[in-house]
Backbone as JSON, one array per atom type, in Angstrom:
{
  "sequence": "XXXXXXXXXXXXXXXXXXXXXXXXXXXXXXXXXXXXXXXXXXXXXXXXXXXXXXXXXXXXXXXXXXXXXXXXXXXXXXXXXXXXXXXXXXXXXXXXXXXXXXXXXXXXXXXXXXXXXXXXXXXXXXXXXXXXXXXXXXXXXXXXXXXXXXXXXXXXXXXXXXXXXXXXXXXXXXXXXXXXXXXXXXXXXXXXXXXXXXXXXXXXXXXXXXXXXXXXXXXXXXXXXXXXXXXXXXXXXXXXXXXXXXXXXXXXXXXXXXXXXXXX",
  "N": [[18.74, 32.5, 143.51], [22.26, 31.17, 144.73], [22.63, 28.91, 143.63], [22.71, 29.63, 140.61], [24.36, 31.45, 140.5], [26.67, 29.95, 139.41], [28.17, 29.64, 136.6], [29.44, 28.6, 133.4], [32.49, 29.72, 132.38], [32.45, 31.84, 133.78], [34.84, 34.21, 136.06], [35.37, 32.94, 138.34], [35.36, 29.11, 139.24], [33.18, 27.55, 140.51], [34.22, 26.04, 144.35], [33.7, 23.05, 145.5], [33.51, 21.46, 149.07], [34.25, 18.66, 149.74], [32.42, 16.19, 151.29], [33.01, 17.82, 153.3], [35.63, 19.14, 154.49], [37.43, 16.88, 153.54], [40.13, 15.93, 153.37], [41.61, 16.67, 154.99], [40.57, 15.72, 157.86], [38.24, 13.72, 159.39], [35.96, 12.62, 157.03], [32.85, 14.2, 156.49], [32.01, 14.99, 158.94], [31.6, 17.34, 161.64], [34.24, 18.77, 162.6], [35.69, 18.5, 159.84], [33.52, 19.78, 158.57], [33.59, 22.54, 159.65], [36.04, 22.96, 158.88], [35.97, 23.32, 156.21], [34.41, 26.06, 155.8], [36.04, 27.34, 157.35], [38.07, 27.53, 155.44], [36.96, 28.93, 153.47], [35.8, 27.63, 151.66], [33.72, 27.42, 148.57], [31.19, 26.07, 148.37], [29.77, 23.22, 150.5], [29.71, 19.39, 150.3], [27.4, 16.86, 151.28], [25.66, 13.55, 152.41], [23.18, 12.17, 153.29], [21.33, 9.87, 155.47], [18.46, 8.12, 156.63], [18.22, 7.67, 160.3], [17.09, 5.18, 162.59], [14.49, 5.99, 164.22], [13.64, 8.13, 162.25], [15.66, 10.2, 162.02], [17.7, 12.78, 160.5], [20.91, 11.64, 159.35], [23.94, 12.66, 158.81], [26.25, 10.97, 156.58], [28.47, 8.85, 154.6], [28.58, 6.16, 153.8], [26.47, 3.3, 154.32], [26.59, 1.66, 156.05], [28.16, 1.69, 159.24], [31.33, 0.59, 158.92], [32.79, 1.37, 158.26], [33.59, 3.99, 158.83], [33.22, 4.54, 161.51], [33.4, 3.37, 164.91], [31.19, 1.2, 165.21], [28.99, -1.04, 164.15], [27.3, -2.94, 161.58], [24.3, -1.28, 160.04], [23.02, 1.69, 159.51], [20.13, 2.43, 159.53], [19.46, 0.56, 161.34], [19.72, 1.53, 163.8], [19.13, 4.03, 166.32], [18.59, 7.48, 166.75], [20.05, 8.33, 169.0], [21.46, 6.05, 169.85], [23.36, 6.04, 167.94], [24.95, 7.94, 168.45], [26.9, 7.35, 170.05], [29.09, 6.18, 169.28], [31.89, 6.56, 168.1], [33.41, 8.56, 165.42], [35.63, 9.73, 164.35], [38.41, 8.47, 165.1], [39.08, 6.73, 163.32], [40.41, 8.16, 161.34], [42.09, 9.93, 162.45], [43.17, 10.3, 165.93], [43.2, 12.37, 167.07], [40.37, 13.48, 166.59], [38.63, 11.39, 168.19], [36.79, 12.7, 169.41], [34.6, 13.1, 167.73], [31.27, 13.04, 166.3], [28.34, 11.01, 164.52], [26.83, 13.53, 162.82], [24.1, 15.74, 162.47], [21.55, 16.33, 159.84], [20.42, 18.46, 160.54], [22.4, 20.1, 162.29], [23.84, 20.5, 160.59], [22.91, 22.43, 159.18], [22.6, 24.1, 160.81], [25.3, 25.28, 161.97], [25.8, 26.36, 158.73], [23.82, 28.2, 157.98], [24.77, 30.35, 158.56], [26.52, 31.48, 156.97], [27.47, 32.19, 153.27], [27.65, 30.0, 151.78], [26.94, 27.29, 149.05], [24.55, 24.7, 149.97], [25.5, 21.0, 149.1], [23.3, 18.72, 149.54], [23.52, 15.22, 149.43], [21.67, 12.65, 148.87], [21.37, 9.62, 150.19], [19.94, 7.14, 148.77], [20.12, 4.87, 146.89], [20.13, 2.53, 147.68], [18.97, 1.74, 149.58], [15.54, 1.96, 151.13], [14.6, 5.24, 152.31], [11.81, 5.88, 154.44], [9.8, 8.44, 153.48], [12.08, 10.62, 153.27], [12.89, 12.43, 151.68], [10.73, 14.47, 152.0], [11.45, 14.98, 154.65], [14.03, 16.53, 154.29], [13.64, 18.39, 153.0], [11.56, 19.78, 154.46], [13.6, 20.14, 156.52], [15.04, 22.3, 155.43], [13.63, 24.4, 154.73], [12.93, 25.63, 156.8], [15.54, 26.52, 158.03], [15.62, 28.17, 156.19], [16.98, 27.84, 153.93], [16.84, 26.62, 151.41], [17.62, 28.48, 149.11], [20.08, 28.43, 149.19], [20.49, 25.77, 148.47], [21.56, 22.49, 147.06], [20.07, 19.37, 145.94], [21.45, 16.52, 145.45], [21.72, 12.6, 143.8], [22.14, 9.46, 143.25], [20.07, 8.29, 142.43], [17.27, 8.7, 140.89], [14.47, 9.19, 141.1], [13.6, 9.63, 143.15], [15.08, 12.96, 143.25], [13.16, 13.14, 141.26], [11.33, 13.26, 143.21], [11.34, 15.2, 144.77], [11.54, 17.77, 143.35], [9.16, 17.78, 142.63], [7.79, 17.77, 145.24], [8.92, 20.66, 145.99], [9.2, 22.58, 143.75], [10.64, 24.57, 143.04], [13.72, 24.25, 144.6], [16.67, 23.49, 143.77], [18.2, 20.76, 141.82], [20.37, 18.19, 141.2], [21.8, 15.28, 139.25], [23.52, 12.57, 139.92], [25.78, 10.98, 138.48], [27.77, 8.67, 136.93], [29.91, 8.07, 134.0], [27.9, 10.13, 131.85], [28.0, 8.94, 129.15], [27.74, 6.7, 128.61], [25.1, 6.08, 129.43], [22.22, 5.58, 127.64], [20.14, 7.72, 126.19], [20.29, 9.7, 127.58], [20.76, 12.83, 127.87], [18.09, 13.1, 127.79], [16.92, 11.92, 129.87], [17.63, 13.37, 131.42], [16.28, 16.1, 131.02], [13.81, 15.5, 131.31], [13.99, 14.58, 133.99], [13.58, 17.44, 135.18], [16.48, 18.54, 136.17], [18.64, 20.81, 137.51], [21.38, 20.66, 137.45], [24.56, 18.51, 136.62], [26.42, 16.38, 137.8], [28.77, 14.48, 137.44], [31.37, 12.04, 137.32], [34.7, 13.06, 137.17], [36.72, 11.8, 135.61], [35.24, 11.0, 133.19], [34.77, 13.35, 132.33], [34.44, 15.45, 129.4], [34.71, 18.01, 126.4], [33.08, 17.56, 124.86], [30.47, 16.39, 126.73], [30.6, 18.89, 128.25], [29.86, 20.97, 126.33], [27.1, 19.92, 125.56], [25.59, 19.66, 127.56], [25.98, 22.94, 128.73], [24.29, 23.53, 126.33], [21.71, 22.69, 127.04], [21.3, 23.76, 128.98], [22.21, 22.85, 131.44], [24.47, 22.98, 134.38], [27.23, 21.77, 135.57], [29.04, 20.07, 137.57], [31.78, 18.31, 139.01], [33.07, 15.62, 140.7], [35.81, 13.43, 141.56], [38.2, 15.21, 141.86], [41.48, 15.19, 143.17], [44.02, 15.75, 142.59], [46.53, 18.12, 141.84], [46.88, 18.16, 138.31], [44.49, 17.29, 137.83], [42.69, 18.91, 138.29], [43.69, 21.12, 137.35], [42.95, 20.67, 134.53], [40.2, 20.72, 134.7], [39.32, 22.78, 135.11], [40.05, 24.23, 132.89], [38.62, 23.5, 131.43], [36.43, 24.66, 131.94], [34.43, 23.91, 133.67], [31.55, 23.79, 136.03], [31.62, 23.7, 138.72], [33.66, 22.29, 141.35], [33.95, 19.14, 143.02], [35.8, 18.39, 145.8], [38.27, 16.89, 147.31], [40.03, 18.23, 148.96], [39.57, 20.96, 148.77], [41.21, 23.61, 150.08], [43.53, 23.18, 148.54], [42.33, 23.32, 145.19], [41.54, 25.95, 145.51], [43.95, 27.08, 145.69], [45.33, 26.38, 142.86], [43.38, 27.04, 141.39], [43.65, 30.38, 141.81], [46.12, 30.55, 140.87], [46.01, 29.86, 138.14], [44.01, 31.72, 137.32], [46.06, 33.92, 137.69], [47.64, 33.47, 135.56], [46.21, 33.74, 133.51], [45.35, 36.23, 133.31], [48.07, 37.48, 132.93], [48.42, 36.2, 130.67], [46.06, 37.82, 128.84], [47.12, 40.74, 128.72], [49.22, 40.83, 127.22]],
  "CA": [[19.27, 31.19, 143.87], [22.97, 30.58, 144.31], [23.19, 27.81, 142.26], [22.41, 30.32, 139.8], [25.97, 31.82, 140.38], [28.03, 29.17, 139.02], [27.99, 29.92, 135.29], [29.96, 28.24, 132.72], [33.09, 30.8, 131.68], [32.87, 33.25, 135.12], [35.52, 34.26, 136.49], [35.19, 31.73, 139.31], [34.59, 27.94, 139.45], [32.84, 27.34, 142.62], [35.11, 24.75, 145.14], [32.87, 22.48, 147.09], [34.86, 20.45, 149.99], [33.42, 17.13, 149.51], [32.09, 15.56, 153.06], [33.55, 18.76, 154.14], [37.31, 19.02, 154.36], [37.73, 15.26, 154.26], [41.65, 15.78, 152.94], [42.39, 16.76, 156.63], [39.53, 15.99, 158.8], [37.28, 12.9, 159.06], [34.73, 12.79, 156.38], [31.32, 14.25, 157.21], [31.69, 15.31, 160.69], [31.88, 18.61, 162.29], [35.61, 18.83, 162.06], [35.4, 18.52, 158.2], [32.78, 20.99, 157.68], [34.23, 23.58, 159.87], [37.56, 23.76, 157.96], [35.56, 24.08, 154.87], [34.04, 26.91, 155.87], [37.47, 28.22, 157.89], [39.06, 28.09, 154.23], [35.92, 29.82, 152.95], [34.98, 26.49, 150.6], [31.43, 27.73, 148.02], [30.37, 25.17, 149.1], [30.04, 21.86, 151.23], [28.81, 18.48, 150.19], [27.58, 15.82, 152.54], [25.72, 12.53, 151.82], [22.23, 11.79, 154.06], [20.26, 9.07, 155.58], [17.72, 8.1, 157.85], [18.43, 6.88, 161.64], [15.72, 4.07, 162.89], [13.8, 6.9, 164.8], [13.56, 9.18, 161.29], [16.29, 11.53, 162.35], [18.44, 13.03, 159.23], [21.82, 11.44, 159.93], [24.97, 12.54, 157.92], [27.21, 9.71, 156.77], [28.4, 8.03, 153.62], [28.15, 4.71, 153.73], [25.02, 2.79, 154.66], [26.81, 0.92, 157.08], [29.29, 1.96, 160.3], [31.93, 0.07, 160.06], [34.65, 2.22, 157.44], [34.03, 6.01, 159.11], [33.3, 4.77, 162.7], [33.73, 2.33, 165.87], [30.32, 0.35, 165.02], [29.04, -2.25, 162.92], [25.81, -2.84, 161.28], [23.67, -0.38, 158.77], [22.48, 3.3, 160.47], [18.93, 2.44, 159.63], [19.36, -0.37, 162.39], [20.37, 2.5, 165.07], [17.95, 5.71, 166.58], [19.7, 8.65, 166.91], [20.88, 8.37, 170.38], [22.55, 4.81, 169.9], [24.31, 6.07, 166.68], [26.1, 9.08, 169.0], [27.44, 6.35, 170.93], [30.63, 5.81, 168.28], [33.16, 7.31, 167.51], [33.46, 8.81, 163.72], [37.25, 10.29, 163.71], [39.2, 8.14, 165.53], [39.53, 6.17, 162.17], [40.98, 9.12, 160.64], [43.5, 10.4, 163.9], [43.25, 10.05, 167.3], [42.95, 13.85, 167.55], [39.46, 13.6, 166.26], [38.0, 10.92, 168.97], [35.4, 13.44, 170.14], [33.65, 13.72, 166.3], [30.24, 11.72, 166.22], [27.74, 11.03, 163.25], [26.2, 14.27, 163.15], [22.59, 15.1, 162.32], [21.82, 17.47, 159.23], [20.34, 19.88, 161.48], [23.24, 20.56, 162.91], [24.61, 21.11, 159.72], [22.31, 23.39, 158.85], [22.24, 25.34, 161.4], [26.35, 25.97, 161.14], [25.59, 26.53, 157.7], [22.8, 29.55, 157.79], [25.21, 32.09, 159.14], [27.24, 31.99, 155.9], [26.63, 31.99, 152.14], [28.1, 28.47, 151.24], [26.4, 26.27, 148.72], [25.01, 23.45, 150.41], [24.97, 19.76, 148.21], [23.09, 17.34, 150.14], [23.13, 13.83, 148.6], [20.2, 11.49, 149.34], [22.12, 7.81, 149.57], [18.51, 6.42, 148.91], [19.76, 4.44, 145.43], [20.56, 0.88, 147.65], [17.88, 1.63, 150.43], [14.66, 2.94, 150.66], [14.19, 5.81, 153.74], [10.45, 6.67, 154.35], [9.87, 10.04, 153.45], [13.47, 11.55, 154.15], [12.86, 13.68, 150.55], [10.17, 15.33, 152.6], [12.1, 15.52, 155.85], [14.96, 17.54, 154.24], [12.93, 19.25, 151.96], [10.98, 20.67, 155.74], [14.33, 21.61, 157.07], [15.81, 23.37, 154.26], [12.3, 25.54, 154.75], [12.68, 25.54, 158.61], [16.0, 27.7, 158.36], [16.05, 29.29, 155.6], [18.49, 27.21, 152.86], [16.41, 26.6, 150.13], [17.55, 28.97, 147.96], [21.63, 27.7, 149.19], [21.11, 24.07, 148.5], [21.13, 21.77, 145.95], [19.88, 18.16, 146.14], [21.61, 15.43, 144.22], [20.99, 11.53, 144.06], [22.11, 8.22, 141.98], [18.04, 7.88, 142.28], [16.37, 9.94, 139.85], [13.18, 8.69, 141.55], [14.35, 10.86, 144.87], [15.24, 13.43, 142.51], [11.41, 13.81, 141.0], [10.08, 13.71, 144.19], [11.88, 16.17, 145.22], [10.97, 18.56, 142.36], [7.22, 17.52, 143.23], [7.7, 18.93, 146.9], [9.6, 22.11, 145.61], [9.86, 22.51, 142.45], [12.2, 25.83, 143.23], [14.64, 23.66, 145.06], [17.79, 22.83, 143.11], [18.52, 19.34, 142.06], [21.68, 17.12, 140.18], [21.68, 14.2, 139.38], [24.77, 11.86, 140.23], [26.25, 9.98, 137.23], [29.67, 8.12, 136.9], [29.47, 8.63, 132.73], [27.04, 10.26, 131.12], [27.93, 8.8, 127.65], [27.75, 5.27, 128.79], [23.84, 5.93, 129.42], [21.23, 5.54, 126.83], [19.23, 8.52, 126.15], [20.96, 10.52, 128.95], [20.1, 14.48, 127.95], [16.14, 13.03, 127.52], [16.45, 11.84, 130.75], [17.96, 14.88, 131.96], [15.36, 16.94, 130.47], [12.5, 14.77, 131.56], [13.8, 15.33, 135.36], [13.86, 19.02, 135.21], [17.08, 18.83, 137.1], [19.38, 22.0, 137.76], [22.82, 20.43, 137.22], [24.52, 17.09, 136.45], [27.07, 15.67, 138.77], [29.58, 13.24, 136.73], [32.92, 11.51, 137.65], [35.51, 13.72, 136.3], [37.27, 11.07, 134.6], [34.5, 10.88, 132.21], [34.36, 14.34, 131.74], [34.87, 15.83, 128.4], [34.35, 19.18, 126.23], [31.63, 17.05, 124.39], [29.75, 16.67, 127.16], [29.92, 20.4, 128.87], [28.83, 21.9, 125.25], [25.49, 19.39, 125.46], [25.09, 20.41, 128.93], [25.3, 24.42, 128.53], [23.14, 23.93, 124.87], [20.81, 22.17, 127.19], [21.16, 24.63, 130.47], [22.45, 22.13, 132.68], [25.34, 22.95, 135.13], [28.03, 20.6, 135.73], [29.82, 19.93, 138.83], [32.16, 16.95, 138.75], [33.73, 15.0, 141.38], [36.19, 14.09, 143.04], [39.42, 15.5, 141.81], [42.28, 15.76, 144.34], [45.37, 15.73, 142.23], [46.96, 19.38, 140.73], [47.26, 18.34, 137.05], [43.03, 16.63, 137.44], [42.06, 20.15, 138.85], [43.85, 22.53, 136.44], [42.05, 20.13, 133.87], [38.95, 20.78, 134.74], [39.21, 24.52, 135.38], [40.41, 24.53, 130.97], [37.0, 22.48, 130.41], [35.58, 25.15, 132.13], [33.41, 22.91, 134.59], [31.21, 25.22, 136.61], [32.09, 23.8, 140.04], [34.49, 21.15, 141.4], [33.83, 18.63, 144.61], [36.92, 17.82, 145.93], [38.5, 16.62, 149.16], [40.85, 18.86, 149.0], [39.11, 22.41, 148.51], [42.35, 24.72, 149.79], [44.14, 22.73, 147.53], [41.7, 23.52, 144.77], [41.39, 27.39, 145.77], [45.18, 27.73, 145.06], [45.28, 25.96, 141.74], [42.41, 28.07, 140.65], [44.02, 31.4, 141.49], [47.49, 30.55, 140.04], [45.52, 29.66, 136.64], [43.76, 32.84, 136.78], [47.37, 34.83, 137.58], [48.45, 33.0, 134.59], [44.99, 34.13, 131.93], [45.19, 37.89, 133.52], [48.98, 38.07, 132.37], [48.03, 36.38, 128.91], [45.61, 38.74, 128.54], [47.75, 41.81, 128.95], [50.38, 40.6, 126.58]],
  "C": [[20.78, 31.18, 143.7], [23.49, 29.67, 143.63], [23.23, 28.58, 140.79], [23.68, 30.85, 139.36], [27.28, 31.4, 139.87], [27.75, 29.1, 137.39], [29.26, 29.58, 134.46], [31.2, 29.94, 132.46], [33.05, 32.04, 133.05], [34.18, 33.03, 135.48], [36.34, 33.07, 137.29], [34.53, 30.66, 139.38], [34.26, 28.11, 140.72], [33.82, 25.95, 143.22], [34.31, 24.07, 146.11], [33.62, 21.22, 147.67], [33.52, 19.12, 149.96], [33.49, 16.37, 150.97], [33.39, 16.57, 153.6], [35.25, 18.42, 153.93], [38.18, 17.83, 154.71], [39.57, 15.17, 153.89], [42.16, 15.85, 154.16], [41.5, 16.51, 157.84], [38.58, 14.85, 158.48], [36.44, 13.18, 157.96], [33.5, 13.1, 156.87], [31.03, 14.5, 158.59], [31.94, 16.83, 160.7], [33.23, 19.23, 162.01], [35.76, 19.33, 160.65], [34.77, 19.95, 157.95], [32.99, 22.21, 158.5], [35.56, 24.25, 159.49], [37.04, 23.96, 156.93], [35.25, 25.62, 155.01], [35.23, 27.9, 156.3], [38.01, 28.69, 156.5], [37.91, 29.2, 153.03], [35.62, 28.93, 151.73], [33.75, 27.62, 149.51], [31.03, 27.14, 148.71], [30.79, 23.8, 149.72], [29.12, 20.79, 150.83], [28.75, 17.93, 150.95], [26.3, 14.83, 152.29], [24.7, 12.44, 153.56], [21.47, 10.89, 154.25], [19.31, 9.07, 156.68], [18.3, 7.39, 159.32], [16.77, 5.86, 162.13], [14.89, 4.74, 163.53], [13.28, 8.4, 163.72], [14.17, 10.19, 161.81], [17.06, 11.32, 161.16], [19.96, 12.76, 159.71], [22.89, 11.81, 158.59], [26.36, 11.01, 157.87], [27.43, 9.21, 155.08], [27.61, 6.85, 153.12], [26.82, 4.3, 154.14], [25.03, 2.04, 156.04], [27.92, 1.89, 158.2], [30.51, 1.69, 160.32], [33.02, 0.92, 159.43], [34.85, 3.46, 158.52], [33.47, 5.34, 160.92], [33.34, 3.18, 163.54], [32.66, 1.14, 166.0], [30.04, -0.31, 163.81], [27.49, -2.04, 162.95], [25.28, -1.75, 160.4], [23.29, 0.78, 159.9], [21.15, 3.0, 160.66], [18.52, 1.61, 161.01], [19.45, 0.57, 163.34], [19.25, 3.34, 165.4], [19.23, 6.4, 166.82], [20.79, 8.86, 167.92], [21.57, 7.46, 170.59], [23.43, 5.41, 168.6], [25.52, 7.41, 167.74], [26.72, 8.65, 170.04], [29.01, 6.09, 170.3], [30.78, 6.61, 167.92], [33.64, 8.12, 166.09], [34.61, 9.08, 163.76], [38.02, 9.91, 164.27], [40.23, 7.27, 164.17], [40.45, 7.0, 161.53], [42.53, 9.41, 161.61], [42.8, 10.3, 165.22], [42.79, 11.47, 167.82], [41.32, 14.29, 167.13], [38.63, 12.25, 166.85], [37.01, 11.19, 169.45], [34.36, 13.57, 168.83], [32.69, 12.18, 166.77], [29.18, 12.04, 164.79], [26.69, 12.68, 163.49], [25.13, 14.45, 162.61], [22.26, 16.59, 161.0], [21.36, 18.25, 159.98], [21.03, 20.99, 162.06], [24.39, 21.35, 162.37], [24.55, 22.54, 159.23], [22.75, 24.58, 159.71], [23.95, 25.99, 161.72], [26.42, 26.65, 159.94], [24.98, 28.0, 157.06], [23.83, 30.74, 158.05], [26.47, 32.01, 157.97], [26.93, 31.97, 154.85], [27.29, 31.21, 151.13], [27.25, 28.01, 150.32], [26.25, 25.12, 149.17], [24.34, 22.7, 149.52], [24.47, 19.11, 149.19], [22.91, 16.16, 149.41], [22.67, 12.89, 149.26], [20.95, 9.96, 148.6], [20.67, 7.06, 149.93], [18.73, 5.22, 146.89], [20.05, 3.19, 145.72], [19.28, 0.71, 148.65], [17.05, 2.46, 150.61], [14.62, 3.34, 151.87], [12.52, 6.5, 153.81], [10.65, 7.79, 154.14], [11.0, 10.81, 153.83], [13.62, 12.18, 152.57], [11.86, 14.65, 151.47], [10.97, 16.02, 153.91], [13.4, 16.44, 155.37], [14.66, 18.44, 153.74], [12.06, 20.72, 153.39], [12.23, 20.96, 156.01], [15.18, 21.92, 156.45], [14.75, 24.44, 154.33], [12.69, 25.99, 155.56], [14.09, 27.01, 158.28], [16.45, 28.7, 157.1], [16.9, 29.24, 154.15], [17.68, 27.2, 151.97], [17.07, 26.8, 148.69], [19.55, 28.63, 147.86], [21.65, 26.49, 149.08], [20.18, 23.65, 147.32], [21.11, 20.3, 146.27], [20.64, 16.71, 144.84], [21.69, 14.28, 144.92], [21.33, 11.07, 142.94], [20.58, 7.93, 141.85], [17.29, 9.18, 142.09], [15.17, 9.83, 140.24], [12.77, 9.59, 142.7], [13.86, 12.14, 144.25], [13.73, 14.13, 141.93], [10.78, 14.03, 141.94], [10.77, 15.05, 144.46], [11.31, 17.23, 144.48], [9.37, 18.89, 142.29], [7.12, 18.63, 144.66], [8.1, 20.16, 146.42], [9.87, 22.28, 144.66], [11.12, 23.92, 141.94], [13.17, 25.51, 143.56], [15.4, 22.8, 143.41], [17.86, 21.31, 142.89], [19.83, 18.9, 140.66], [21.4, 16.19, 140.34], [23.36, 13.64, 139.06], [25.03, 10.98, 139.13], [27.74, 9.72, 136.74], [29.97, 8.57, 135.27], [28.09, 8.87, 132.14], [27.12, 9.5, 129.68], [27.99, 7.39, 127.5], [25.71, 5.21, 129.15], [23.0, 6.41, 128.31], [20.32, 6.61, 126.42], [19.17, 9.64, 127.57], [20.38, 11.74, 128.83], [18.52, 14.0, 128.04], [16.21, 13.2, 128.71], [16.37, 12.94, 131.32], [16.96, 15.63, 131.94], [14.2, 16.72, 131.2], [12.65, 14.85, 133.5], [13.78, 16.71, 135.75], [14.57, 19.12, 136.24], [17.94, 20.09, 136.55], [21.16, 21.61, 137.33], [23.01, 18.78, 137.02], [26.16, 16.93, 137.18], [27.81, 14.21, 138.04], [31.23, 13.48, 137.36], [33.69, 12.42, 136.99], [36.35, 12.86, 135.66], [36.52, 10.74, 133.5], [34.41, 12.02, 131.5], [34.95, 15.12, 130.36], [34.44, 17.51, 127.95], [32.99, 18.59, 125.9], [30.48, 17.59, 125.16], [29.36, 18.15, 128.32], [29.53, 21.21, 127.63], [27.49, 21.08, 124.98], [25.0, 20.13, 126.44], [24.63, 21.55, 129.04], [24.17, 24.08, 127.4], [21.89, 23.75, 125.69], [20.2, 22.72, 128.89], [20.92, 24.03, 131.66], [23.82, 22.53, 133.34], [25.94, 21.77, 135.36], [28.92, 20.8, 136.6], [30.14, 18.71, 139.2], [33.36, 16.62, 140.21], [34.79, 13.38, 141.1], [37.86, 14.39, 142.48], [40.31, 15.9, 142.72], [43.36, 16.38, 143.65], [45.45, 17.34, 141.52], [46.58, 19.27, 139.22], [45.31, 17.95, 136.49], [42.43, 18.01, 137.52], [42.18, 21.2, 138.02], [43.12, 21.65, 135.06], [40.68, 20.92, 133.44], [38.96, 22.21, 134.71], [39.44, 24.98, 133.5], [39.44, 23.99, 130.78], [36.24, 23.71, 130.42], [33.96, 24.99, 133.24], [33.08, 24.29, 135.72], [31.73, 25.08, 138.17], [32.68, 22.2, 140.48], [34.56, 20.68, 142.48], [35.32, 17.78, 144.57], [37.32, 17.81, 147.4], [39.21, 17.43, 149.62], [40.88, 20.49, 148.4], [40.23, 23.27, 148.52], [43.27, 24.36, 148.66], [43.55, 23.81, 146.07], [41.36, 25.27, 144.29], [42.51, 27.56, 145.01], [45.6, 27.65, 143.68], [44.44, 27.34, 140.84], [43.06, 29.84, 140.6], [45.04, 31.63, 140.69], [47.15, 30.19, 138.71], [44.68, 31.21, 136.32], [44.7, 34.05, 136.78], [47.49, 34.82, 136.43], [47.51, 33.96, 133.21], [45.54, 35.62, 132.03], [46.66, 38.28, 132.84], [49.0, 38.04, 131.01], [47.18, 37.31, 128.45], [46.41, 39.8, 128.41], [48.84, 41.77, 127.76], [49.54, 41.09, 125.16]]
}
C-alpha cells in the first residue's frame, strides 16, 4: 500500500496538491490535477459528491455558485446539466473550457502514475445514497485501491467504508484533535489509517500520540514558507497544500540544510 510509504522521520514528507494545483489552476478540475502531476505532486486530493443521476462528481462545495457559473446544490443537477457551466472562468478567463469533472475521469488520469490519491467524501452536511459503495467499485474497477486513501468529517462514511474494504485506506478529517473528547478512542474504534488535522492545531503532542498509536498524520492546508518549514521540523508525514511546487522546494532546501549539518 502506498500509504504505507509515508513514515514519520523518512527522508521525504509526501506533498499532496490539494484540489489539485489549486494555487494556479481552478480548484478540482482537470487543469489543477494535471499540473499536480506535471510537478510530480505524491499525491492529489479532491473532495466528492453525488450528481442527481448517481454519477461521482468532483467539487468542493455542495453548492455551484463559488467554483462555477451555476446556482443551486449538485445533487439538484444529473451529470449532463452539471457540464453545462463553466468551473474556471471564476479563477481566469484562460480556464473557460474546465467543467465539473467526474471521478472517473480522475481516475483514469491517475492510473498511469504512482500518485497518492485522497478522495474526500463531502457526505458530513448531506446524505448521498450509496456513493461509499460507488467509489469504493471504482477504485476496484481500475486498479487504485492500494493508491488511495479515503477521508471524511463523517466518521459514519468512514466505517462504512472499512466495512466494504477493510484494506482500503481511510483518515479522518479533524480541525483539532485536542478540542475533541476522547479523540485517540475514537480513532482507534474507527480503525482508520491516518488523521487529517488543520495544521494550525498541530503540535509535537499530538504527532507522538499519533505514531504511539500508528496513526499517520497529514495536515492541511499550509501555503505560506515559514507554515511549511514548520511542519516539515514536526515531522508531519505528508502535507496538503495548494501550493505543492511551492512545498517541493521548501522541502528540498531543508533537507540541503540537515545533509550539511550532518557532515559538520
Amino acid at each position: 500500500m502506498l500509504l504505507n510509504l509515508i513514515i514519520r522521520g523518512a527522508t521525504v514528507v509526501k506533498i499532496i496538491a490539494h484540489r489539485g494545483f489549486s494555487g494556479i489552476a481552478p480548484e478540482n478540475t482537470m487543469a489543477a490535477f494535471e499540473r499536480a502531476i506535471a510537478i510530480k505532486a505524491d499525491g492529489i486530493e479532491c473532495d466528492v459528491h453525488l450528481s442527481k443521476d448517481g454519477k461521482i462528481v468532483i467539487c468542493h462545495d455542495t453548492t455551484l455558485m463559488r467554483t462555477t457559473n451555476g446556482s443551486g446544490s449538485i445533487q439538484d443537477y444529473t451529470w449532463d446539466e452539471l457540464q453545462a457551466f463553466d468551473a474556471g472562468s471564476w479563477f481566469s478567463p484562460e480556464f473557460s473550457k474546465e467543467r465539473i469533472p467526474s471521478l472517473e475521469r480522475l481516475l483514469k488520469l491517475v492510473r498511469k502514475t504512482d500518485l497518492l490519491l485522497n478522495i474526500e467524501l463531502k457526505t458530513e452536511t448531506i446524505f448521498y445514497p450509496q456513493i461509499e459503495e460507488k467509489v469504493v467499485a471504482l477504485l476496484k474497477k481500475f486498479d487504485l485501491v492500494d493508491h488511495s486513501l479515503i477521508s471524511s468529517f463523517n466518521f459514519q462514511s468512514l466505517s462504512k467504508v472499512k466495512v466494504l474494504l477493510p484494506e482500503l485506506a481511510t483518515a479522518a478529517l479533524i480541525k483539532y484533535p485536542q478540542e475533541v473528547i476522547n479523540f485517540w478512542e475514537q480513532m482507534s474504534a474507527l480503525k482508520v489509517n491516518a488523521i487529517h488535522p488543520c495544521y494550525l492545531g498541530l503540535t509535537t503532542d499530538i504527532m507522538d500520540k499519533a505514531e504511539k498509536r500508528g496513526f499517520q498524520i497529514n495536515t492541511w492546508t499550509p501555503d505560506q514558507p515559514e507554515e511549511i518549514s514548520h511542519l516539515l521540523k514536526l515531522q508531519t508525514h505528508g502535507i496538503i497544500t495548494n501550493f505543492p511546487e511551492k512545498a517541493q522546494q521548501i522541502l528540498r532546501q531543508e533537507k540541503g540544510v540537515n545533509s550539511e549539518t550532518s557532515r559538520d
